[in-house]
Amino acid sequence: MKACVPDNVLIRLAGNELSAAEREAVMRHLDECATCRGAWEEMRSTWDLLGQITATPPARDLTGPVLAGAAAGQARRGRWAWAARVAAVIALAGGLGIMAGLLKPPRTRWASTSPTVSDEQVVAALGLDALDDADLLAGLFETEETPIQEQPS
Amino acid sequence: MGSRLPPPIISGMVVPLEGQSETPSDADLMRRVGNGDMNALAALVRRHQDRVRRTAYRLLGNWDAADDIAQETFLRLYKNASRYSPIAAFPTWLHRIVVNLCLDLLKRRKARQLGTTDWPDEPASSDPLVRQEQVDAVRRELAQLPDRQRVAIVLHRFEGLEHREIASITGWSESAVESLLVRAYARLRERLKLWAEE
């Protein structure tokens, strides 16, 4: 048979969460209702069984490790804060540089400042066109065929 | 006048600041921790470490893991001290950190297919009438509860917290806490029936 006092009320009764008036009303009902009394006894047995689990912490003081960890964290944060400041300064300088570049009057970038020179002008300047001059070529051969004048002894 | 120096630790006691009562409250200590006072942090650790370790142990079933969690809890507390608002009761705030860290660890353990709790070597009650076997059975059943149900039971049964406080710590609704507790107690009642009848 189902108990008329719901489980959640019995749990609150065990945990001492009911007001004095609520507690009194439930206890009065338990006196009169065997089913609910049975449910309450089961609840109490479970409650008591759980109470047998002890948890005595082994002797250990965490103060030292916690303080050491906190100090290490503080130092780490300090280093990061310093690095962040340096990064911020670099970023600011870079930003200012970019801004300065953007504000300057536009000019042709990467263009050569020297006048344009054609291939012909380069060939002429080097004298390479002379190779095509037949007379000059002939002159060169003539030079080779010129008899060698004997020097008077 | 320049900045005030932190009070010295004398024989493990934190000397209260001028105008403060002999035993500084948790909120006072937290304010001092927020200003970087390591002595205040030490005082908070000494005051709450056993409770924190016990809660973590009951959720994890292992003292080494519980100590790691407790240490991490106080480091989180230190890191977030400047954001602490005395509106929330200090133990609630502390419990919230412990429970979240434990739930994260349990989740990671589960993801790695490891057992969730160990419950290895805690001796039975000193009461000679209480049999070791019975205590082991209770521990085993508690360890086998789903994580959220175990959190609810540990906070309700062992920490003596009310539904409202458990809801505040876990961030679950009060009706969710109630539902978790009903299911957890029903399961334990069923599984421990044999022992309860003796």
XYZ file of C-alpha atoms in Angstrom:
351
model
C 0.000 0.000 0.000
C 1.296 3.414 -0.915
C 2.113 5.827 1.896
C 0.091 9.021 1.959
C 3.037 11.150 3.073
C 5.183 11.667 -0.040
C 8.856 10.693 -0.044
C 10.019 14.274 -0.419
C 8.275 15.207 2.823
C 9.900 12.274 4.650
C 13.284 13.373 3.266
C 12.685 16.908 4.531
C 11.589 15.478 7.863
C 14.819 13.463 8.115
C 16.870 16.499 7.120
C 15.081 18.632 9.708
C 13.855 21.002 7.029
C 10.203 21.177 8.036
C 8.806 24.002 10.079
C 7.676 23.165 13.596
C 4.021 23.155 12.507
C 4.682 20.936 9.477
C 6.755 18.553 11.540
C 4.062 18.237 14.177
C 1.383 17.557 11.546
C 3.483 14.844 9.888
C 4.354 13.201 13.216
C 0.691 13.162 14.198
C -0.151 11.454 10.916
C 2.640 8.905 11.383
C 1.154 7.962 14.739
C -2.109 7.122 13.065
C -1.030 5.621 9.720
C 0.894 2.326 9.801
C 1.817 2.492 6.099
C 3.377 5.930 6.430
C 5.039 4.897 9.683
C 6.628 1.947 7.810
C 7.846 4.265 5.045
C 9.290 6.643 7.643
C 11.104 3.788 9.437
C 12.669 2.689 6.152
C 13.747 6.240 5.478
C 15.289 6.543 8.924
C 17.120 3.219 8.559
C 18.651 4.383 5.275
C 19.538 7.710 6.884
C 21.233 5.935 9.795
C 23.081 3.500 7.522
C 24.539 6.392 5.542
C 25.628 7.933 8.818
C 27.934 4.973 9.408
C 30.244 6.105 6.649
C 33.016 7.962 8.339
C 35.336 10.348 6.547
C 38.207 11.363 8.761
C 40.757 13.247 6.666
C 44.326 11.983 7.051
C 46.428 14.543 8.922
C 47.641 16.946 6.289
C 47.855 20.716 6.124
C 47.206 22.156 2.684
C 48.243 25.676 3.698
C 51.813 25.356 2.373
C 50.940 23.909 -1.052
C 48.084 26.384 -1.510
C 50.256 29.409 -0.663
C 53.023 28.110 -2.946
C 50.522 27.585 -5.763
C 49.034 31.048 -5.240
C 52.480 32.682 -5.285
C 53.439 30.784 -8.453
C 50.196 31.826 -10.098
C 50.808 35.430 -9.114
C 54.329 35.345 -10.613
C 52.988 33.753 -13.790
C 50.283 36.378 -14.055
C 52.918 39.064 -13.471
C 55.022 37.735 -16.362
C 52.005 37.591 -18.641
C 51.009 41.105 -17.650
C 54.500 42.315 -18.564
C 54.416 40.457 -21.886
C 50.969 41.884 -22.578
C 52.260 45.410 -21.918
C 55.175 44.893 -24.331
C 52.821 43.453 -26.964
C 50.495 46.412 -26.501
C 53.354 48.889 -27.013
C 54.497 47.057 -30.172
C 50.941 46.939 -31.500
C 50.498 50.637 -30.757
C 53.757 51.517 -32.504
C 52.774 49.396 -35.501
C 49.364 51.000 -35.586
C 50.868 54.477 -35.487
C 53.233 53.539 -38.310
C 50.375 52.315 -40.450
C 48.391 55.436 -39.692
C 51.341 57.627 -40.639
C 51.689 55.737 -43.929
C 48.031 56.167 -44.712
C 48.094 59.904 -44.015
C 51.073 60.653 -46.355
C 50.282 62.038 -49.877
C 50.122 59.198 -52.426
C 53.141 58.521 -54.616
C 54.075 55.861 -57.151
C 55.685 53.074 -55.282
C 58.274 50.692 -56.752
C 58.554 52.775 -59.987
C 62.065 53.444 -61.329
C 63.089 57.063 -61.248
C 65.432 56.684 -64.289
C 64.103 57.493 -67.840
C 62.981 54.648 -70.043
C 65.690 53.421 -72.454
C 64.915 51.369 -75.566
C 66.832 48.260 -76.663
C 68.194 50.121 -79.663
C 69.611 52.809 -77.450
C 71.338 50.209 -75.319
C 72.835 48.477 -78.396
C 73.994 51.812 -79.785
C 75.500 52.830 -76.493
C 77.518 49.650 -76.318
C 78.568 49.900 -79.990
C 77.192 46.493 -80.763
C 75.552 47.695 -83.976
C 79.063 48.020 -85.435
C 79.143 44.275 -85.850
C 76.604 44.612 -88.620
C 78.710 47.129 -90.495
C 80.185 45.331 -93.497
C 82.888 47.859 -94.027
C 84.099 47.529 -90.561
C 84.155 43.771 -90.912
C 86.088 44.040 -94.130
C 88.479 46.394 -92.453
C 89.053 43.833 -89.800
C 89.977 41.204 -92.407
C 92.154 43.642 -94.257
C 94.062 44.291 -91.170
C 94.868 40.600 -90.977
C 96.006 40.488 -94.644
C 98.234 43.539 -94.558
C 101.798 42.420 -95.325
C 104.210 42.976 -92.640
C 106.662 45.603 -93.541
C 110.190 44.617 -92.883
C 112.013 46.978 -90.700
C 115.256 48.261 -92.033
C 118.058 46.596 -90.251
C 49.508 57.197 5.122
C 51.009 54.536 2.851
C 49.576 51.132 2.056
C 49.053 48.930 5.074
C 51.274 45.885 5.388
C 49.587 42.494 5.710
C 49.351 41.300 9.296
C 51.968 38.740 10.330
C 51.188 35.103 11.004
C 51.921 34.335 14.633
C 51.685 30.724 15.727
C 49.315 29.958 12.884
C 46.901 32.726 13.827
C 46.057 35.682 11.664
C 46.360 38.906 13.588
C 43.165 40.860 13.024
C 43.384 44.274 11.439
C 42.821 47.332 13.527
C 39.181 47.816 14.364
C 38.262 44.188 13.631
C 36.965 41.588 16.029
C 39.319 38.917 17.361
C 38.219 36.282 14.866
C 37.826 37.745 11.415
C 34.791 36.519 9.496
C 35.113 34.609 6.236
C 33.924 37.714 4.378
C 36.625 39.852 6.058
C 39.279 37.320 5.171
C 38.026 37.122 1.605
C 38.251 40.897 1.263
C 41.833 40.735 2.473
C 42.599 37.839 0.104
C 41.199 39.991 -2.696
C 43.840 42.590 -1.786
C 46.560 39.957 -2.055
C 46.876 39.163 1.660
C 48.405 35.676 1.805
C 47.963 35.469 5.587
C 44.225 35.774 5.135
C 44.352 33.009 2.511
C 46.276 30.801 4.954
C 43.646 31.459 7.615
C 40.820 30.486 5.253
C 42.626 27.300 4.233
C 43.178 26.292 7.856
C 39.594 27.079 8.750
C 37.896 25.192 5.911
C 40.325 22.599 4.570
C 38.990 19.599 6.478
C 35.418 20.232 5.434
C 36.433 20.750 1.814
C 38.574 17.599 1.826
C 35.746 15.567 3.373
C 33.195 16.741 0.820
C 35.563 15.971 -2.052
C 36.339 12.567 -0.551
C 32.665 11.687 -0.284
C 32.168 12.595 -3.918
C 35.342 10.975 -5.244
C 36.070 8.178 -2.765
C 39.802 8.827 -2.709
C 41.800 10.996 -0.308
C 44.578 11.833 -2.786
C 42.096 13.034 -5.370
C 40.169 14.839 -2.627
C 43.319 16.669 -1.507
C 44.100 17.707 -5.085
C 40.573 19.042 -5.456
C 40.778 20.845 -2.116
C 44.039 22.489 -3.124
C 42.592 23.563 -6.467
C 39.501 24.855 -4.680
C 41.547 27.243 -2.537
C 43.589 28.369 -5.537
C 40.352 29.169 -7.408
C 39.151 30.982 -4.324
C 42.353 33.049 -4.306
C 42.119 33.813 -8.016
C 38.493 34.934 -7.769
C 38.641 36.607 -4.360
C 38.365 40.089 -5.802
C 35.051 39.077 -7.391
C 33.625 37.570 -4.193
C 30.465 39.207 -3.045
C 29.415 38.686 0.584
C 25.812 38.374 -0.655
C 26.445 34.636 -1.107
C 27.311 32.795 2.105
C 30.954 31.838 2.055
C 30.436 28.075 2.617
C 27.954 28.061 -0.273
C 30.520 29.700 -2.515
C 33.229 27.281 -1.377
C 30.963 24.263 -1.858
C 30.094 25.462 -5.340
C 33.769 25.386 -6.326
C 34.354 21.943 -4.769
C 31.274 20.387 -6.329
C 32.020 21.805 -9.781
C 35.612 20.603 -9.655
C 34.498 17.127 -8.517
C 31.822 16.886 -11.209
C 34.382 17.917 -13.841
C 36.804 15.270 -12.603
C 34.108 12.586 -12.548
C 33.148 13.519 -16.091
C 36.758 13.281 -17.240
C 37.175 9.928 -15.487
C 34.045 8.623 -17.129
C 35.251 9.809 -20.514
C 38.443 7.823 -19.951
C 36.381 4.787 -18.929
C 37.804 4.825 -15.408
C 35.793 3.962 -12.340
C 34.175 7.020 -10.861
C 34.937 6.401 -7.200
C 37.418 4.252 -5.351
C 36.373 4.083 -1.679
C 39.488 2.137 -0.765
C 40.701 2.208 2.742
C 38.543 4.245 5.033
C 38.209 2.211 8.211
C 34.794 1.258 9.468
C 33.118 3.092 12.290
C 34.787 2.710 15.658
C 31.534 1.227 16.930
C 32.335 -2.497 17.300
C 28.733 -3.389 16.554
C 28.943 -1.922 13.111
C 30.272 -4.511 10.779
C 32.836 -3.629 8.151
C 30.799 -5.532 5.599
C 27.807 -3.333 6.177
C 29.810 -0.132 5.906
C 31.405 -1.402 2.700
C 27.971 -2.134 1.265
C 26.763 1.376 2.066
C 29.883 2.912 0.530
C 29.525 0.769 -2.567
C 25.903 1.774 -3.073
C 26.726 5.419 -2.548
C 29.563 5.168 -5.074
C 27.272 3.558 -7.631
C 24.746 6.364 -7.580
C 24.666 8.540 -10.683
C 26.935 11.567 -10.139
C 24.173 14.147 -9.688
C 22.292 11.949 -7.232
C 25.492 11.388 -5.249
C 26.171 15.128 -5.117
C 22.643 15.730 -3.829
C 22.951 12.985 -1.187
C 26.402 14.072 -0.001
C 25.307 17.676 0.396
C 22.009 16.736 2.054
C 22.938 13.829 4.277
C 26.578 14.533 5.089
C 26.874 18.292 4.816
C 23.460 18.831 6.369
C 22.365 21.300 3.695
C 18.782 22.101 2.823
C 17.256 21.733 -0.647
C 17.500 25.496 -1.208
C 21.200 25.551 -0.342
C 21.945 22.540 -2.539
C 20.159 24.274 -5.413
C 22.234 27.399 -4.826
C 25.499 25.429 -4.796
C 24.816 23.270 -7.818
C 22.844 25.723 -9.899
C 20.058 23.149 -10.282
C 16.483 24.128 -9.543
C 15.058 23.276 -6.137
C 12.571 20.878 -7.723
C 15.420 19.160 -9.570
C 17.252 18.739 -6.272
C 14.109 17.340 -4.688
C 13.666 14.883 -7.529
C 17.316 13.782 -7.347
C 17.065 13.247 -3.602
C 13.832 11.258 -3.869
C 15.359 8.961 -6.496
C 18.662 8.616 -4.654
C 17.109 7.801 -1.265
C 14.638 5.393 -2.915
C 17.464 3.558 -4.648
C 19.569 3.385 -1.488
C 16.567 2.249 0.549
C 15.935 -0.516 -1.947
C 19.549 -1.665 -2.246
C 20.279 -1.434 1.479
C 17.052 -3.052 2.602
C 18.891 -6.188 3.646
C 21.190 -4.237 5.957
C 18.480 -1.975 7.265
C 16.427 -4.930 8.446
C 19.224 -6.261 10.627
